[in-house]
Amino acid sequence: MLLTLLVGLATADSHVPTYVTDPSYTAAPFAGLERLFVDPATTAAQVAPKASRPPGESVKDPAGTGAVVFTNPLNQWGELSLNGTKVGTIGPFATCKLQGFAAGWYAVDVAVSTGLTRHFAVEVK
């Protein structure tokens, strides 16, 4: 029995893909969401940047060029809103790239099922 366990451990694949991109996530121009609530063609034109940095937490993602780039820091799924417009559902630790937005600041909110909403400030260059 012990020999079987040792052989199993020795031949096991040591690579564990922790955060593999799910192929069922949405594609560009609004890539990385699990579910999309809006039409990307019209939403990018309707959501205007804020005049100054909105209140909220900073993100670790670098500012995207013409795109809102956001990584969900929560270990829960959440409804992602951009300047008050519900865009879609983002998975835990998932990164989305929403293309077609003008340069400036955007308020990104993530609302989870417990009722908690976290607010973030994301810059687009």
C-alpha positions as a Python dict, from the first residue, in 0.01 Angstrom:
ca = {
    (1, 'M'): (0, 0, 0),
    (2, 'L'): (280, 242, 89),
    (3, 'L'): (464, 149, -229),
    (4, 'T'): (153, 234, -435),
    (5, 'L'): (128, 573, -264),
    (6, 'L'): (496, 653, -330),
    (7, 'V'): (469, 549, -696),
    (8, 'G'): (157, 765, -732),
    (9, 'L'): (331, 1067, -584),
    (10, 'A'): (641, 1017, -799),
    (11, 'T'): (441, 1001, -1122),
    (12, 'A'): (195, 1278, -1039),
    (13, 'D'): (187, 1594, -1246),
    (14, 'S'): (339, 1869, -1030),
    (15, 'H'): (197, 2154, -1241),
    (16, 'V'): (-127, 2286, -1098),
    (17, 'P'): (-293, 2551, -1318),
    (18, 'T'): (-424, 2784, -1048),
    (19, 'Y'): (-585, 3063, -1251),
    (20, 'V'): (-637, 2933, -1602),
    (21, 'T'): (-853, 3153, -1823),
    (22, 'D'): (-1187, 2986, -1870),
    (23, 'P'): (-1270, 2955, -2243),
    (24, 'S'): (-1635, 3028, -2163),
    (25, 'Y'): (-1545, 3383, -2056),
    (26, 'T'): (-1656, 3662, -2287),
    (27, 'A'): (-1433, 3757, -2579),
    (28, 'A'): (-1311, 4101, -2693),
    (29, 'P'): (-1407, 4382, -2688),
    (30, 'F'): (-1535, 4306, -2334),
    (31, 'A'): (-1309, 4011, -2252),
    (32, 'G'): (-1283, 3818, -1926),
    (33, 'L'): (-1636, 3834, -1789),
    (34, 'E'): (-1848, 3530, -1713),
    (35, 'R'): (-2172, 3695, -1816),
    (36, 'L'): (-2237, 4014, -2010),
    (37, 'F'): (-2537, 4238, -1936),
    (38, 'V'): (-2478, 4507, -2201),
    (39, 'D'): (-2393, 4554, -2568),
    (40, 'P'): (-2022, 4648, -2587),
    (41, 'A'): (-2071, 4858, -2901),
    (42, 'T'): (-2312, 5098, -2734),
    (43, 'T'): (-2185, 5086, -2375),
    (44, 'A'): (-1833, 5206, -2455),
    (45, 'A'): (-1980, 5511, -2630),
    (46, 'Q'): (-2234, 5585, -2355),
    (47, 'V'): (-2009, 5562, -2048),
    (48, 'A'): (-1799, 5878, -2024),
    (49, 'P'): (-1489, 5912, -1803),
    (50, 'K'): (-1503, 6106, -1477),
    (51, 'A'): (-1346, 6454, -1465),
    (52, 'S'): (-1122, 6351, -1174),
    (53, 'R'): (-1021, 6037, -988),
    (54, 'P'): (-1334, 5890, -825),
    (55, 'P'): (-1325, 5776, -463),
    (56, 'G'): (-1229, 5413, -429),
    (57, 'E'): (-945, 5172, -386),
    (58, 'S'): (-649, 5175, -621),
    (59, 'V'): (-598, 4877, -848),
    (60, 'K'): (-273, 4694, -915),
    (61, 'D'): (-338, 4670, -1288),
    (62, 'P'): (-152, 4925, -1501),
    (63, 'A'): (-369, 5177, -1684),
    (64, 'G'): (-488, 5035, -2014),
    (65, 'T'): (-469, 5223, -2342),
    (66, 'G'): (-829, 5268, -2453),
    (67, 'A'): (-936, 4987, -2221),
    (68, 'V'): (-1054, 4942, -1865),
    (69, 'V'): (-833, 4667, -1721),
    (70, 'F'): (-948, 4530, -1386),
    (71, 'T'): (-859, 4224, -1178),
    (72, 'N'): (-1118, 4118, -922),
    (73, 'P'): (-930, 4094, -589),
    (74, 'L'): (-1218, 3905, -425),
    (75, 'N'): (-1253, 3529, -398),
    (76, 'Q'): (-1619, 3561, -500),
    (77, 'W'): (-1813, 3626, -816),
    (78, 'G'): (-1947, 3978, -839),
    (79, 'E'): (-2155, 4206, -1057),
    (80, 'L'): (-1920, 4459, -1214),
    (81, 'S'): (-2047, 4813, -1270),
    (82, 'L'): (-1866, 5086, -1458),
    (83, 'N'): (-1964, 5444, -1364),
    (84, 'G'): (-2297, 5306, -1239),
    (85, 'T'): (-2373, 5090, -1545),
    (86, 'K'): (-2393, 4716, -1471),
    (87, 'V'): (-2165, 4552, -1725),
    (88, 'G'): (-2146, 4185, -1628),
    (89, 'T'): (-2036, 3918, -1385),
    (90, 'I'): (-1668, 3880, -1303),
    (91, 'G'): (-1523, 3567, -1147),
    (92, 'P'): (-1298, 3541, -845),
    (93, 'F'): (-947, 3671, -917),
    (94, 'A'): (-1041, 3709, -1286),
    (95, 'T'): (-910, 3991, -1505),
    (96, 'C'): (-1132, 4167, -1753),
    (97, 'K'): (-1032, 4402, -2034),
    (98, 'L'): (-1312, 4627, -2154),
    (99, 'Q'): (-1200, 4797, -2477),
    (100, 'G'): (-1321, 5110, -2650),
    (101, 'F'): (-1327, 5357, -2359),
    (102, 'A'): (-1198, 5714, -2368),
    (103, 'A'): (-899, 5820, -2158),
    (104, 'G'): (-974, 5925, -1802),
    (105, 'W'): (-1095, 5781, -1471),
    (106, 'Y'): (-1371, 5528, -1420),
    (107, 'A'): (-1548, 5410, -1104),
    (108, 'V'): (-1555, 5030, -1098),
    (109, 'D'): (-1783, 4867, -841),
    (110, 'V'): (-1799, 4496, -761),
    (111, 'A'): (-2112, 4383, -575),
    (112, 'V'): (-2105, 4031, -427),
    (113, 'S'): (-2392, 3811, -311),
    (114, 'T'): (-2342, 3898, 56),
    (115, 'G'): (-2443, 4258, -13),
    (116, 'L'): (-2087, 4394, 4),
    (117, 'T'): (-1987, 4636, -271),
    (118, 'R'): (-1625, 4739, -315),
    (119, 'H'): (-1539, 5054, -503),
    (120, 'F'): (-1230, 5097, -721),
    (121, 'A'): (-1080, 5377, -929),
    (122, 'V'): (-942, 5265, -1267),
    (123, 'E'): (-750, 5484, -1510),
    (124, 'V'): (-758, 5456, -1888),
    (125, 'K'): (-482, 5618, -2094),
}
